[in-house]
Short mmCIF file of C-alpha atoms and ligand atoms in Angstrom, two decimals:
data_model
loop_
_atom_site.label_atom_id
_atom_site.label_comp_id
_atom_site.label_asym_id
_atom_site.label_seq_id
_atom_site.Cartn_x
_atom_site.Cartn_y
_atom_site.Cartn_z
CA UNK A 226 13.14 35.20 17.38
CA UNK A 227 12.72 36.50 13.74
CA UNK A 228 16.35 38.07 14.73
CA UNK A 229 17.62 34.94 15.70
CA UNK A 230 16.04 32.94 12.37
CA UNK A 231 17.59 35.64 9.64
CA UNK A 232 20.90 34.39 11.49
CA UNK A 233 20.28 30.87 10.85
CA UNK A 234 19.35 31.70 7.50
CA UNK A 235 22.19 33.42 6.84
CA UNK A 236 24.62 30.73 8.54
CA UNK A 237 22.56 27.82 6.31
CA UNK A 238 23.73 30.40 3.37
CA UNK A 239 26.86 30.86 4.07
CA UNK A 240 27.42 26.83 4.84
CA UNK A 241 25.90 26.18 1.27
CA UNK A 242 28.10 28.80 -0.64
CA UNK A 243 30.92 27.61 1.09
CA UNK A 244 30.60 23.86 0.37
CA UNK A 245 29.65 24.92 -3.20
CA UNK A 246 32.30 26.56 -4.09
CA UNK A 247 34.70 24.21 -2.35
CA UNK A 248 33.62 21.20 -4.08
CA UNK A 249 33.76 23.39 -7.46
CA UNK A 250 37.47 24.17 -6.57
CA UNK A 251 38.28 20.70 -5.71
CA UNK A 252 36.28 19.51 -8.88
CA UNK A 253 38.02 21.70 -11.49
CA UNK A 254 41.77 20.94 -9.41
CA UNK A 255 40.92 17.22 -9.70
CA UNK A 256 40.06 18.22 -13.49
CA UNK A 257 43.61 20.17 -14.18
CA UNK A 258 45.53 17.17 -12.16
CA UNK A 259 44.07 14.81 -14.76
CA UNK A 260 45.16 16.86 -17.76
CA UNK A 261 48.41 17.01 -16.61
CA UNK A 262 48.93 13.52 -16.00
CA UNK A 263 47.11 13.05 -19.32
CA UNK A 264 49.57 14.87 -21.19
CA UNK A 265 52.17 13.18 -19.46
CA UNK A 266 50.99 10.17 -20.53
CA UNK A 267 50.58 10.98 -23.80
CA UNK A 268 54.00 12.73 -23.81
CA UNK A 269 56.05 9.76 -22.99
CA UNK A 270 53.62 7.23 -25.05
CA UNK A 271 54.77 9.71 -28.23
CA UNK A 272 58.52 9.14 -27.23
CA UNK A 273 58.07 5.33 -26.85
CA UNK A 274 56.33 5.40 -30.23
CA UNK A 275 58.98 7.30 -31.56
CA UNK A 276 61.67 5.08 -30.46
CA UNK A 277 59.67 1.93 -31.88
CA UNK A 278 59.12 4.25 -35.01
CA UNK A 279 63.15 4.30 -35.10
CA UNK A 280 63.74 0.63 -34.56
CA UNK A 281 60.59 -0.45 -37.10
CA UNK A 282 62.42 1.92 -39.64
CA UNK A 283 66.11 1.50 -39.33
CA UNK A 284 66.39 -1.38 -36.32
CA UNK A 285 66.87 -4.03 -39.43
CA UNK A 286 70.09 -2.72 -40.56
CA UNK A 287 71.78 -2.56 -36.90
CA UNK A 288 74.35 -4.88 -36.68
CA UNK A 289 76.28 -5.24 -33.50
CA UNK A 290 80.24 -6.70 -33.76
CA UNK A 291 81.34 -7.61 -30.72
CA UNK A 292 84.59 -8.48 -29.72
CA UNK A 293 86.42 -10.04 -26.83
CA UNK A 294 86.74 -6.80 -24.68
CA UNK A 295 82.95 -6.17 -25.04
CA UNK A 296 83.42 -4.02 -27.41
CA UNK A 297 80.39 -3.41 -30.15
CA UNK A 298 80.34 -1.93 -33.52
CA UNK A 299 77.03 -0.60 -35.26
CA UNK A 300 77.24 -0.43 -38.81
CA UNK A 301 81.07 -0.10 -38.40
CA UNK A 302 83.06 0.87 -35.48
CA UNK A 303 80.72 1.44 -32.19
CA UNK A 304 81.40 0.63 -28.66
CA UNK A 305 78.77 0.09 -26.05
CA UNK A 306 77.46 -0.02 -23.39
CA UNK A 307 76.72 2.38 -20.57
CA UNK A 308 76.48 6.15 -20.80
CA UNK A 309 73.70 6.85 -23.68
CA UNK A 310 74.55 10.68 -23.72
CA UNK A 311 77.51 10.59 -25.52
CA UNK A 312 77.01 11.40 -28.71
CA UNK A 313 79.23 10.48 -32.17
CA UNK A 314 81.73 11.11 -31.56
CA UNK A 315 83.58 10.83 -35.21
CA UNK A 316 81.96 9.74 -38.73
CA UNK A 317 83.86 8.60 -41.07
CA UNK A 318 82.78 9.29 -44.44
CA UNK A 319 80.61 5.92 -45.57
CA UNK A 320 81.70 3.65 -42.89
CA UNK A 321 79.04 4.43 -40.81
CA UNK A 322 78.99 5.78 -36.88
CA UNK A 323 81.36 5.85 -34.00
CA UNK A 324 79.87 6.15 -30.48
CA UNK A 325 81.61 5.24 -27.43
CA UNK A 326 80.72 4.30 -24.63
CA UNK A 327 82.58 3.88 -21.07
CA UNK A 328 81.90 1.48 -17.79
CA UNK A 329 82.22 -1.42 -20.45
CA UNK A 330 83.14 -3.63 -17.90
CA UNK A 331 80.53 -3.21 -15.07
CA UNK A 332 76.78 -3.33 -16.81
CA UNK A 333 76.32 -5.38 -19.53
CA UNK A 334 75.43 -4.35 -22.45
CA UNK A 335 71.72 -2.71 -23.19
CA UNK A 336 70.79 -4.08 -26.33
CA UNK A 337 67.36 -2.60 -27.01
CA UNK A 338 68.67 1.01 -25.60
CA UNK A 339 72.54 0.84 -27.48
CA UNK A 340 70.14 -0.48 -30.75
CA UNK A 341 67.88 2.99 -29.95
CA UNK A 342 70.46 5.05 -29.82
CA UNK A 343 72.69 3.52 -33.26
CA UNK A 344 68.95 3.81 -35.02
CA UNK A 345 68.23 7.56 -33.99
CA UNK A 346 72.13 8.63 -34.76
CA UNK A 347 71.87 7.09 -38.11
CA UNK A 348 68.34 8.77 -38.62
CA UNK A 349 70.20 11.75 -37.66
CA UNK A 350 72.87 11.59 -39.95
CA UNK A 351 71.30 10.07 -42.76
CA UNK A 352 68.29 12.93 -42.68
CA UNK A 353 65.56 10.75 -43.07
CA UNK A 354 62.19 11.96 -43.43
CA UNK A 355 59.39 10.79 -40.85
CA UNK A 356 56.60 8.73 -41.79
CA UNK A 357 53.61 10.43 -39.83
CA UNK A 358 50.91 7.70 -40.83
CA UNK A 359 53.51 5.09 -39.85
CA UNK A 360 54.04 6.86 -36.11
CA UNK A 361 50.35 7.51 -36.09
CA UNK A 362 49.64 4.01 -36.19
CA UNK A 363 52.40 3.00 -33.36
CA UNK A 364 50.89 5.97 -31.46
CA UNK A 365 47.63 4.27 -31.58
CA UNK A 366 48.96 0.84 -30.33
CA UNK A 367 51.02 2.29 -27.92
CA UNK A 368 47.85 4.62 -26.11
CA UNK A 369 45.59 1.90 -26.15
CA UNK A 370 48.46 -0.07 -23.92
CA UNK A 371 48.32 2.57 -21.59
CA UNK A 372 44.63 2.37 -21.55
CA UNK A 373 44.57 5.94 -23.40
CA UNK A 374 41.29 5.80 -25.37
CA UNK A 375 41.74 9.07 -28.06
CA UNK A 376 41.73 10.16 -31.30
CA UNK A 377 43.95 11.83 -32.22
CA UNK A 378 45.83 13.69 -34.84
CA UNK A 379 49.97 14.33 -35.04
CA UNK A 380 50.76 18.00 -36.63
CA UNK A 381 54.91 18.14 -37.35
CA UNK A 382 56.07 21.90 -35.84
CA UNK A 383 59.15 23.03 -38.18
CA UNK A 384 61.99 24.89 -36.65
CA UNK A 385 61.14 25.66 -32.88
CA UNK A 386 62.57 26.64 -29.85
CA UNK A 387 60.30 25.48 -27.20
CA UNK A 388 57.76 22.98 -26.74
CA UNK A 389 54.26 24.33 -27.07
CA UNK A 390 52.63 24.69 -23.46
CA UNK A 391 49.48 22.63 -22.36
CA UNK A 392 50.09 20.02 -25.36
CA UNK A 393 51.08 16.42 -25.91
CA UNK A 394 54.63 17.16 -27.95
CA UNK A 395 58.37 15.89 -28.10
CA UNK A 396 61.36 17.45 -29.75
CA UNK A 397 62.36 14.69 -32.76
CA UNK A 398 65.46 13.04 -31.71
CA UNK A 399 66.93 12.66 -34.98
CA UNK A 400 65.91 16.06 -36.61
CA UNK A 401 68.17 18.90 -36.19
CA UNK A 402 65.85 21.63 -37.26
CA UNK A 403 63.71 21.82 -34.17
CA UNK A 404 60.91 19.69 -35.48
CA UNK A 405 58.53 19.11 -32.77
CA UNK A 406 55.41 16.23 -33.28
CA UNK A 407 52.46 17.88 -31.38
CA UNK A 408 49.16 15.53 -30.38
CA UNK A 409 46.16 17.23 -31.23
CA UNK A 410 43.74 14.74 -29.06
CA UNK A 411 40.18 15.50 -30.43
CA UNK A 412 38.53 14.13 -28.10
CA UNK A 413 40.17 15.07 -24.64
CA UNK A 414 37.42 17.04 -23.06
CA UNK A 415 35.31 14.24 -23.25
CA UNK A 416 38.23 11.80 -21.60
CA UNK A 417 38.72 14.16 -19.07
CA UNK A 418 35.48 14.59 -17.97
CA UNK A 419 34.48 10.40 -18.35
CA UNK A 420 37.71 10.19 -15.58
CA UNK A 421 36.38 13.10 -13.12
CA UNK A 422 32.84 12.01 -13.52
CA UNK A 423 32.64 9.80 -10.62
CA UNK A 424 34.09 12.45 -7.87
CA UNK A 425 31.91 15.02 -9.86
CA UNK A 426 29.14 13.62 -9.26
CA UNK A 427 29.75 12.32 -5.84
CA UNK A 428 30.79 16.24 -5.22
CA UNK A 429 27.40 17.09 -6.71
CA UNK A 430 25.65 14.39 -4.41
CA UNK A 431 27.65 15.65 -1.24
CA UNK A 432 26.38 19.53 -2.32
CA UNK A 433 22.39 18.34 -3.15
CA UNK A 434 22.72 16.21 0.57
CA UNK A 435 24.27 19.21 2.35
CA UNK A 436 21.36 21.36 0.88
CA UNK A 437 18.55 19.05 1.71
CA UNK A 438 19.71 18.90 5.08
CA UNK A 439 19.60 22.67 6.10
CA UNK A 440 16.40 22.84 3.48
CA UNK A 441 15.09 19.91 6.14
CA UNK A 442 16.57 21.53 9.57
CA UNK A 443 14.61 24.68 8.27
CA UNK A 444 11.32 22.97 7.91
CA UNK A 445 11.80 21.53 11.06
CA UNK A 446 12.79 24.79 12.63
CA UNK A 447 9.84 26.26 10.87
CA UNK A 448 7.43 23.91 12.00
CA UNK A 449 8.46 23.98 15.37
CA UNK A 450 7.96 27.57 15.27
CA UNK A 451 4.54 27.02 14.50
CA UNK A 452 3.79 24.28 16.87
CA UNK A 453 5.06 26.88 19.26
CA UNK A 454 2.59 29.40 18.54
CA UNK A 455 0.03 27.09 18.10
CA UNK A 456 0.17 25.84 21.92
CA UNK A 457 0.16 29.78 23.06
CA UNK A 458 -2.89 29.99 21.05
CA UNK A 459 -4.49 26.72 22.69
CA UNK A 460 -3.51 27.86 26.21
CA UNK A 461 -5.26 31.57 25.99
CA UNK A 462 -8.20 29.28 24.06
CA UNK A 463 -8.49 26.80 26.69
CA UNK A 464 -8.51 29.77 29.27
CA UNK A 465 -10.95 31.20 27.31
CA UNK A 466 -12.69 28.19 26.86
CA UNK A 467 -12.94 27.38 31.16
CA UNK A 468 -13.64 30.70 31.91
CA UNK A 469 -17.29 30.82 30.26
CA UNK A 470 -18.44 27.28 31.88
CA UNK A 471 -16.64 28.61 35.27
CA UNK A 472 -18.71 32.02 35.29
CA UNK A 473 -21.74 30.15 34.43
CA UNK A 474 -21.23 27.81 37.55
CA UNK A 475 -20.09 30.52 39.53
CA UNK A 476 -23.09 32.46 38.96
CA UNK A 477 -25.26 29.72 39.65
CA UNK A 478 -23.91 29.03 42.67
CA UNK A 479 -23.54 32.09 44.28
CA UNK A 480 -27.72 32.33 42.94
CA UNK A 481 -28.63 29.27 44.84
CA UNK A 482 -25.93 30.04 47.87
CA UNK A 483 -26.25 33.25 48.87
CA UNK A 484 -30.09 34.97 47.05
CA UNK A 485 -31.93 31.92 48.86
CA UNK A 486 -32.53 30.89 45.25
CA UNK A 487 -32.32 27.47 46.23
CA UNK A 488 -35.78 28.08 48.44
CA UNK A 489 -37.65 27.22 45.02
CA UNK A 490 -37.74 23.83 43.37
CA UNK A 491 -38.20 24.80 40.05
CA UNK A 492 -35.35 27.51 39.82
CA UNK A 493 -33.25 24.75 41.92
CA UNK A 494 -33.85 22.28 38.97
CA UNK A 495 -33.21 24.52 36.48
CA UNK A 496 -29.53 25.56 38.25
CA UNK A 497 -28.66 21.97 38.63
CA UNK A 498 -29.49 21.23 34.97
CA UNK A 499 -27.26 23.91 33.35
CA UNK A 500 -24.64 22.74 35.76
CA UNK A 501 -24.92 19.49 35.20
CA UNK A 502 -24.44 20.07 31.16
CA UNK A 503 -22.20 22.58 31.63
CA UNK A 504 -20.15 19.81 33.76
CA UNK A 505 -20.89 17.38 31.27
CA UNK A 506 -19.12 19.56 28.52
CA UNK A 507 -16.13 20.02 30.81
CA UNK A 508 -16.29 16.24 31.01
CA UNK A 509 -16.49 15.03 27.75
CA UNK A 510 -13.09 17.84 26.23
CA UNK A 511 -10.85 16.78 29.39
CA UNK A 512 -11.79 12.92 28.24
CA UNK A 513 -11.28 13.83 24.69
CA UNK A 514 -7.89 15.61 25.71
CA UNK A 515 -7.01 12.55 27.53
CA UNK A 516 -8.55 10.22 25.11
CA UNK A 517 -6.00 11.75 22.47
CA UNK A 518 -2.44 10.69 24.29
CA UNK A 519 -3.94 7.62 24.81
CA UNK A 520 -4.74 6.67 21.48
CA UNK A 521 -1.34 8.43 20.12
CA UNK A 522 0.60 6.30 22.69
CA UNK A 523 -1.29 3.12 21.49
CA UNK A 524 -2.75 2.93 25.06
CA UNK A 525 -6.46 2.66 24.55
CA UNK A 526 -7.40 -0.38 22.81
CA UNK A 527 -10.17 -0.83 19.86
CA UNK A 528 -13.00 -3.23 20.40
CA UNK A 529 -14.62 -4.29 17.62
CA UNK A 530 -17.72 -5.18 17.60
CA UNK A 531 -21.09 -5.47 15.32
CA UNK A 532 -22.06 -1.29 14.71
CA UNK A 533 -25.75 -0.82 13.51
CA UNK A 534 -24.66 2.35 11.23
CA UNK A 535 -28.47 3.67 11.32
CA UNK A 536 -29.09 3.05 14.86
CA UNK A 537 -25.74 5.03 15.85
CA UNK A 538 -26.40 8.15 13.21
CA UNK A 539 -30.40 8.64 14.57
CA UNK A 540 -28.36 8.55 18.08
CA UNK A 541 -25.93 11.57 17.11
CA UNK A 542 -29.48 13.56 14.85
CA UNK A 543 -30.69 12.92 18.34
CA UNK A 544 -28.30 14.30 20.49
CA UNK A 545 -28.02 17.25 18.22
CA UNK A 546 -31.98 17.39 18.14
CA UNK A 547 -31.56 20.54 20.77
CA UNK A 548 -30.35 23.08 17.41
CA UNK A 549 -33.68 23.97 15.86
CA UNK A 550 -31.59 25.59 12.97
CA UNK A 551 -29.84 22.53 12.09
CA UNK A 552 -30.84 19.60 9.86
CA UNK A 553 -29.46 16.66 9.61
CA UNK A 554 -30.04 13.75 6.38
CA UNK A 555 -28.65 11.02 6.24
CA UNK A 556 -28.46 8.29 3.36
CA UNK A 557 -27.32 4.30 3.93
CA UNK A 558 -27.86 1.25 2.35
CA UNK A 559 -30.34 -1.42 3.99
CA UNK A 560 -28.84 -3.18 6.82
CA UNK A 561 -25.81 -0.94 7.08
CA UNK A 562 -23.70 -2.84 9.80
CA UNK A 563 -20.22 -2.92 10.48
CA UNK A 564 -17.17 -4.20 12.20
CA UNK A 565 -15.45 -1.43 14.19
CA UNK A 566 -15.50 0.19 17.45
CA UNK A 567 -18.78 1.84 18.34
CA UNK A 568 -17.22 4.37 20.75
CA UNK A 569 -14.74 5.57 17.85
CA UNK A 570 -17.34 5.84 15.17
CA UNK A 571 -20.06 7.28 17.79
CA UNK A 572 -17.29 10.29 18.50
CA UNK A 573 -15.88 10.96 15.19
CA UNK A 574 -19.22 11.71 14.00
CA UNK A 575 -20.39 13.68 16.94
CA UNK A 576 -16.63 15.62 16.31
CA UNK A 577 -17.87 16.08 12.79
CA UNK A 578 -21.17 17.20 12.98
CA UNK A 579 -20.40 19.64 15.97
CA UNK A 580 -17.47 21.38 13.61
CA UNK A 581 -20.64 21.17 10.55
CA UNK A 582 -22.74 23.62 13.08
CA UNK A 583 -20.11 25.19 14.51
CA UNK A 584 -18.43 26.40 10.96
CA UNK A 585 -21.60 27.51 9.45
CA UNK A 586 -24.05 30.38 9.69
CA UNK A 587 -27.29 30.32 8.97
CA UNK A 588 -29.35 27.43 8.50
CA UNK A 589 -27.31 24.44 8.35
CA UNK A 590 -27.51 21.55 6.47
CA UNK A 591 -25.40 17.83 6.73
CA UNK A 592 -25.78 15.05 5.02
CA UNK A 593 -24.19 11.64 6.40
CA UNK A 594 -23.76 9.42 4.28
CA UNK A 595 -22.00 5.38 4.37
CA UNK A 596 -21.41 2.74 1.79
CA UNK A 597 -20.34 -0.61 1.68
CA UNK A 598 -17.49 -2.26 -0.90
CA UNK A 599 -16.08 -5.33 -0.83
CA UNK A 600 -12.77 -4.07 1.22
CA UNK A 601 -13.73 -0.95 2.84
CA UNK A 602 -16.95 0.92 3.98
CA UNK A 603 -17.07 4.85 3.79
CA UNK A 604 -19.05 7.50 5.68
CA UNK A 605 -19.21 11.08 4.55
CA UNK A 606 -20.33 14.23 6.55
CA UNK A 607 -20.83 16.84 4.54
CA UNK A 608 -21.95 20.97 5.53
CA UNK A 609 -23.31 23.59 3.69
CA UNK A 610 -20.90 26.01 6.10
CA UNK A 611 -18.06 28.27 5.38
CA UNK A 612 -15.42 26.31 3.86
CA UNK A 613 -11.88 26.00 4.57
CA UNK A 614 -9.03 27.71 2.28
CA UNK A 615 -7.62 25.57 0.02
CA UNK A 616 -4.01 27.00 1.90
CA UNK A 617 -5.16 25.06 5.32
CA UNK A 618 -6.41 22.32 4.69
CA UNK A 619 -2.51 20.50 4.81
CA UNK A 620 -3.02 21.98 8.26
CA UNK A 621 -6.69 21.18 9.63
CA UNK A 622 -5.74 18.06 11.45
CA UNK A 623 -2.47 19.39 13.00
CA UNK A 624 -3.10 18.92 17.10
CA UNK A 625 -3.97 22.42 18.40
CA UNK A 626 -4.36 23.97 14.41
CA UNK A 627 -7.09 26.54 13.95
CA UNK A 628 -8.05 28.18 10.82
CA UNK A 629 -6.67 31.95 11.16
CA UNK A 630 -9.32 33.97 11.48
CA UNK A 631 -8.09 37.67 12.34
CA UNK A 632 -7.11 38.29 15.98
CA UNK A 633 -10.41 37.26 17.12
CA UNK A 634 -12.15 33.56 16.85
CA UNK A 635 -15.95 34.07 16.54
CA UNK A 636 -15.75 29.95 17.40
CA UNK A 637 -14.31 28.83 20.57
CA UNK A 638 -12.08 25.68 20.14
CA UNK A 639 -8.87 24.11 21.30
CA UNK A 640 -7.92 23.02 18.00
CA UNK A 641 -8.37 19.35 18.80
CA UNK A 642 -11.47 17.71 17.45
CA UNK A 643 -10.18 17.26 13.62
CA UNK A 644 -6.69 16.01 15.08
CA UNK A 645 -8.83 13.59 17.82
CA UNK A 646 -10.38 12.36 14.98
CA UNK A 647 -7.49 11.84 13.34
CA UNK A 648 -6.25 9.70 15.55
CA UNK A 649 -9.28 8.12 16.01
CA UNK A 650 -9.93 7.07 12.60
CA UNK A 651 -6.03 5.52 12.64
CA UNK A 652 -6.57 3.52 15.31
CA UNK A 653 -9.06 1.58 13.07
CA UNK A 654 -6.71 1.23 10.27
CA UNK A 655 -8.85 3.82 8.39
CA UNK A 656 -7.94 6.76 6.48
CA UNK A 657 -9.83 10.91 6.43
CA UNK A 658 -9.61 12.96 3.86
CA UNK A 659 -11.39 16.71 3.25
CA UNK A 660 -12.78 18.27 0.68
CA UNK A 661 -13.50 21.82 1.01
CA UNK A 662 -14.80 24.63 -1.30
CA UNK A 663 -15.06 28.58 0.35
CA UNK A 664 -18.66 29.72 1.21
CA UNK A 665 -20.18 26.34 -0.21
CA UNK A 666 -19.08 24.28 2.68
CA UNK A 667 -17.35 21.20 3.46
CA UNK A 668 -17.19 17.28 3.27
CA UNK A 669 -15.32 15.00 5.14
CA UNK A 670 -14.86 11.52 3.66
CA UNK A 671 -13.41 8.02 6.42
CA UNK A 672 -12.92 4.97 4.85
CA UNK A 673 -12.21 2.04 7.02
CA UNK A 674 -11.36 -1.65 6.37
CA UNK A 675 -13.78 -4.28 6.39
CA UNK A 676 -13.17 -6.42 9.88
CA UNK A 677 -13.84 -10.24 10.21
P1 ADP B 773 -11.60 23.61 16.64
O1 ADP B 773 -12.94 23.40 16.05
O2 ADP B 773 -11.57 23.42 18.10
O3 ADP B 773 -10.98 24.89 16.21
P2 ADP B 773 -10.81 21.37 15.01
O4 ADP B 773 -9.58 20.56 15.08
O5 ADP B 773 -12.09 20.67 15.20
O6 ADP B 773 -10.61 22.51 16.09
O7 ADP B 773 -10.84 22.11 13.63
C1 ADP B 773 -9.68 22.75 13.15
C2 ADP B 773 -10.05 23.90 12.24
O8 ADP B 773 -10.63 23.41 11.05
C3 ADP B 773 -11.11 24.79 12.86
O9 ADP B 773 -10.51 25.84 13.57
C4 ADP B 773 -11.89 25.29 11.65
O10 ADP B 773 -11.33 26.50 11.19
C5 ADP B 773 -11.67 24.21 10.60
N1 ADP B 773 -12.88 23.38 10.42
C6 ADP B 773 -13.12 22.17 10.97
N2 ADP B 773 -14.29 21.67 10.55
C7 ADP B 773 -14.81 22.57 9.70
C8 ADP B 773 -16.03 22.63 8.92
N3 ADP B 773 -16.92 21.65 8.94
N4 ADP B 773 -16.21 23.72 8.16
C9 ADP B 773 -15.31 24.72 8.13
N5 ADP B 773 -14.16 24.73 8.84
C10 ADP B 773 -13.91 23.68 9.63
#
């Protein structure tokens, strides 16, 4: 078993790790997929703003001639439209530029694009300087369009060959010394990780679920484990338990059977009385075994009726009576009745004060006591015995629990009576608790509602 357990352990590990570190993946590759789109974004919102930079700056002193074969001039003799790549092709000295353009006839003309490309060749030519605060604020405009919330800053790269790598930057169309605008975005961790928060955390909510499940399926496996144990231990205690009463009876028997025992009266009596107690016992733990399903299942029905609290607890002193080292006090207020079921109260103190005598060595002392509020009434039954571990008492009133005690149990039990109680108590909407302190002994406290 224990073999078979360090291999579910080890599966539940290797599960975990596994969806760990694939969630991490997919969290950081969702992460890099969003920079580069991000960059991308940026990237072309820099060449739109640099376009609308060109057309802010020179657009106003475009002017297109056209004439009846669609032919166009900007700022003296220019053709258009169509094929943007062609570059001047002549300039004459202070007329201007010369571009021209084929497929005249079949598209007609692109007046934002041809009035783009006459403003960056005249940029070009003419060597103008760029305006950085001027871009920077078209920049601005133009991210917030794309719903590209940064600041950011634009640094102008002299003379290079390349663009840098992982960064928002263009080549300048009209510079022909390798000026490149870079975007430093300040604040792009931050973006990056507002846009990836939502799988994130779902990703962190799938790993925390996964865990709690195997941390649950162990618990369960664990506890079943237990319960496992727990009924061998009931079965060799109920074996134990039958064997004594059986011997007993045996021995009687074969006394009054078979050594003419039965030939005197008063031995004859005597037999029949330990039998018939010892019966009785056997009696009374099958009911209470039976008694248990029943009130689990909801099958035995609570009858509620008037209980005289001091008649019932001089009943249960009484039936204990027998145990000259035992004494029993008890402390109520005047006329303590109740509503609730007379059987159910009758047993759960007879449970009580039979685990008081049992758990104690020595001279033993309870106390009942009940009281009387408003909504509830409580009764206490508290022992000078032993004590119970702090450690157990979660445990106490699991069906077929028994405090470990070594390999051997100087107390016979099934492990029943606290969890018959239990269920006893719950069946009149009432509610046990324990308090317990080692070698000064222990109290249990019921409260129940008030009925009618
Ligand atoms: P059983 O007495 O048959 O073992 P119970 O369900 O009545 O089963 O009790 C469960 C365990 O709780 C017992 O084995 C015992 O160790 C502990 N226990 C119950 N009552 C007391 C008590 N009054 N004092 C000390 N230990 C107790």
């Amino acid at each position: 078993m224990r073999k078979r357990m360090h291999f579910v352990w080890l599966l539940a590990i290797i599960t975990i790790t596994g969806i760990i570190v694939f969630q991490v993946y997919w969290v950081y590759n969702s992460y890099k997929a969003e920079e580069r789109n991000f960059y991308s974004s940026v990237t072309f919102s820099l060449e739109r703003s640099i376009g609308a930079y060109l057309l802010k700056e020179i657009g106003p002193q475009i002017v297109f001639k056209t004439d009846s074969s669609s032919l166009s001039k900007i700022n003296g003799v220019v053709r258009v439209p169509a094929e943007r790549d062609r570059w001047p092709e002549t300039t004459p000295a202070g007329e201007g530029i010369i571009v021209r353009f084929s497929n005249s006839q079949n598209s007609p003309p692109d007046v934002a694009q041809t009035k783009l490309v006459a403003a960056t060749l005249i940029a070009r030519n003419s060597g103008k300087l760029l305006k950085m605060g001027v871009l920077s604020s078209i920049l601005q405009q133009e991210l917030q369009k794309n719903n590209l919330d940064v600041s950011f800053k634009l640094v102008l790269l002299k003379k290079q060959k390349t663009l840098p790598l992982n960064k928002a930057a263009v080549f300048v169309s009209f510079s022909n010394d390798g000026d490149v605008i870079v975007v430093n975005i300040t604040n792009k961790g931050q973006y990056l990780l507002l846009r990836i928060l939502a799988p994130a955390l779902i990703s962190l909510l799938l790993i925390f679920l996964s865990a709690a499940s195997l941390y649950y399926m162990w618990i369960i496996i664990r506890r079943q484990m237990k319960l496992d144990s727990m009924k061998n231990d009931f079965f060799s205690n109920i074996a134990h338990e039958l064997r004594t009463p059986i011997s007993i009876l045996k021995s009687t028997h074969e006394a009054l059977h078979k050594f003419g025992e039965s030939s005197d009266p008063e031995i004859t009596s005597r037999y029949l009385e330990i039998n018939t107690a010892i019966l009785d016992k056997l009696d009374s733990n099958v009911d209470r075994l039976l008694d248990i399903t029943r009130y689990e299942h909801g099958d035995k029905q609570v009858n509620i009726e008037q209980v005289d609290l001091l008649a019932l607890i001089n009943k249960t002193i009484a039936e204990f009576s027998v145990h000259d080292h035992v004494s029993i006090q008890y402390n109520l207020p005047l006329n303590a009745y109740v509503n609730a079921d007379k059987y159910i109260i009758h047993t759960v103190l007879t449970n009580l004060v039979d685990n008081a005598i049992k758990y104690t060595e020595g001279q033993v002392k309870i106390n009942i006591i009940a009281a009387l509020t408003d909504h509830h009434w409580k009764l206490e039954v508290k022992d000078n015995g032993q004590g119970i571990d702090e450690e157990y008492l979660p445990y106490i009133f699991d069906k077929f629990y028994r405090v470990p005690s070594g390999n051997i149990h100087a107390v016979k039990g099934y492990g029943l009576g606290l969890n018959y109680v239990k269920e006893l108590v719950a069946a009149l909407n009432g509610k046990i608790d324990v308090k317990s302190s080692k070698g000064v002994g222990t109290t249990f406290i019921l409260k129940f509602p008030i009925y009618g």
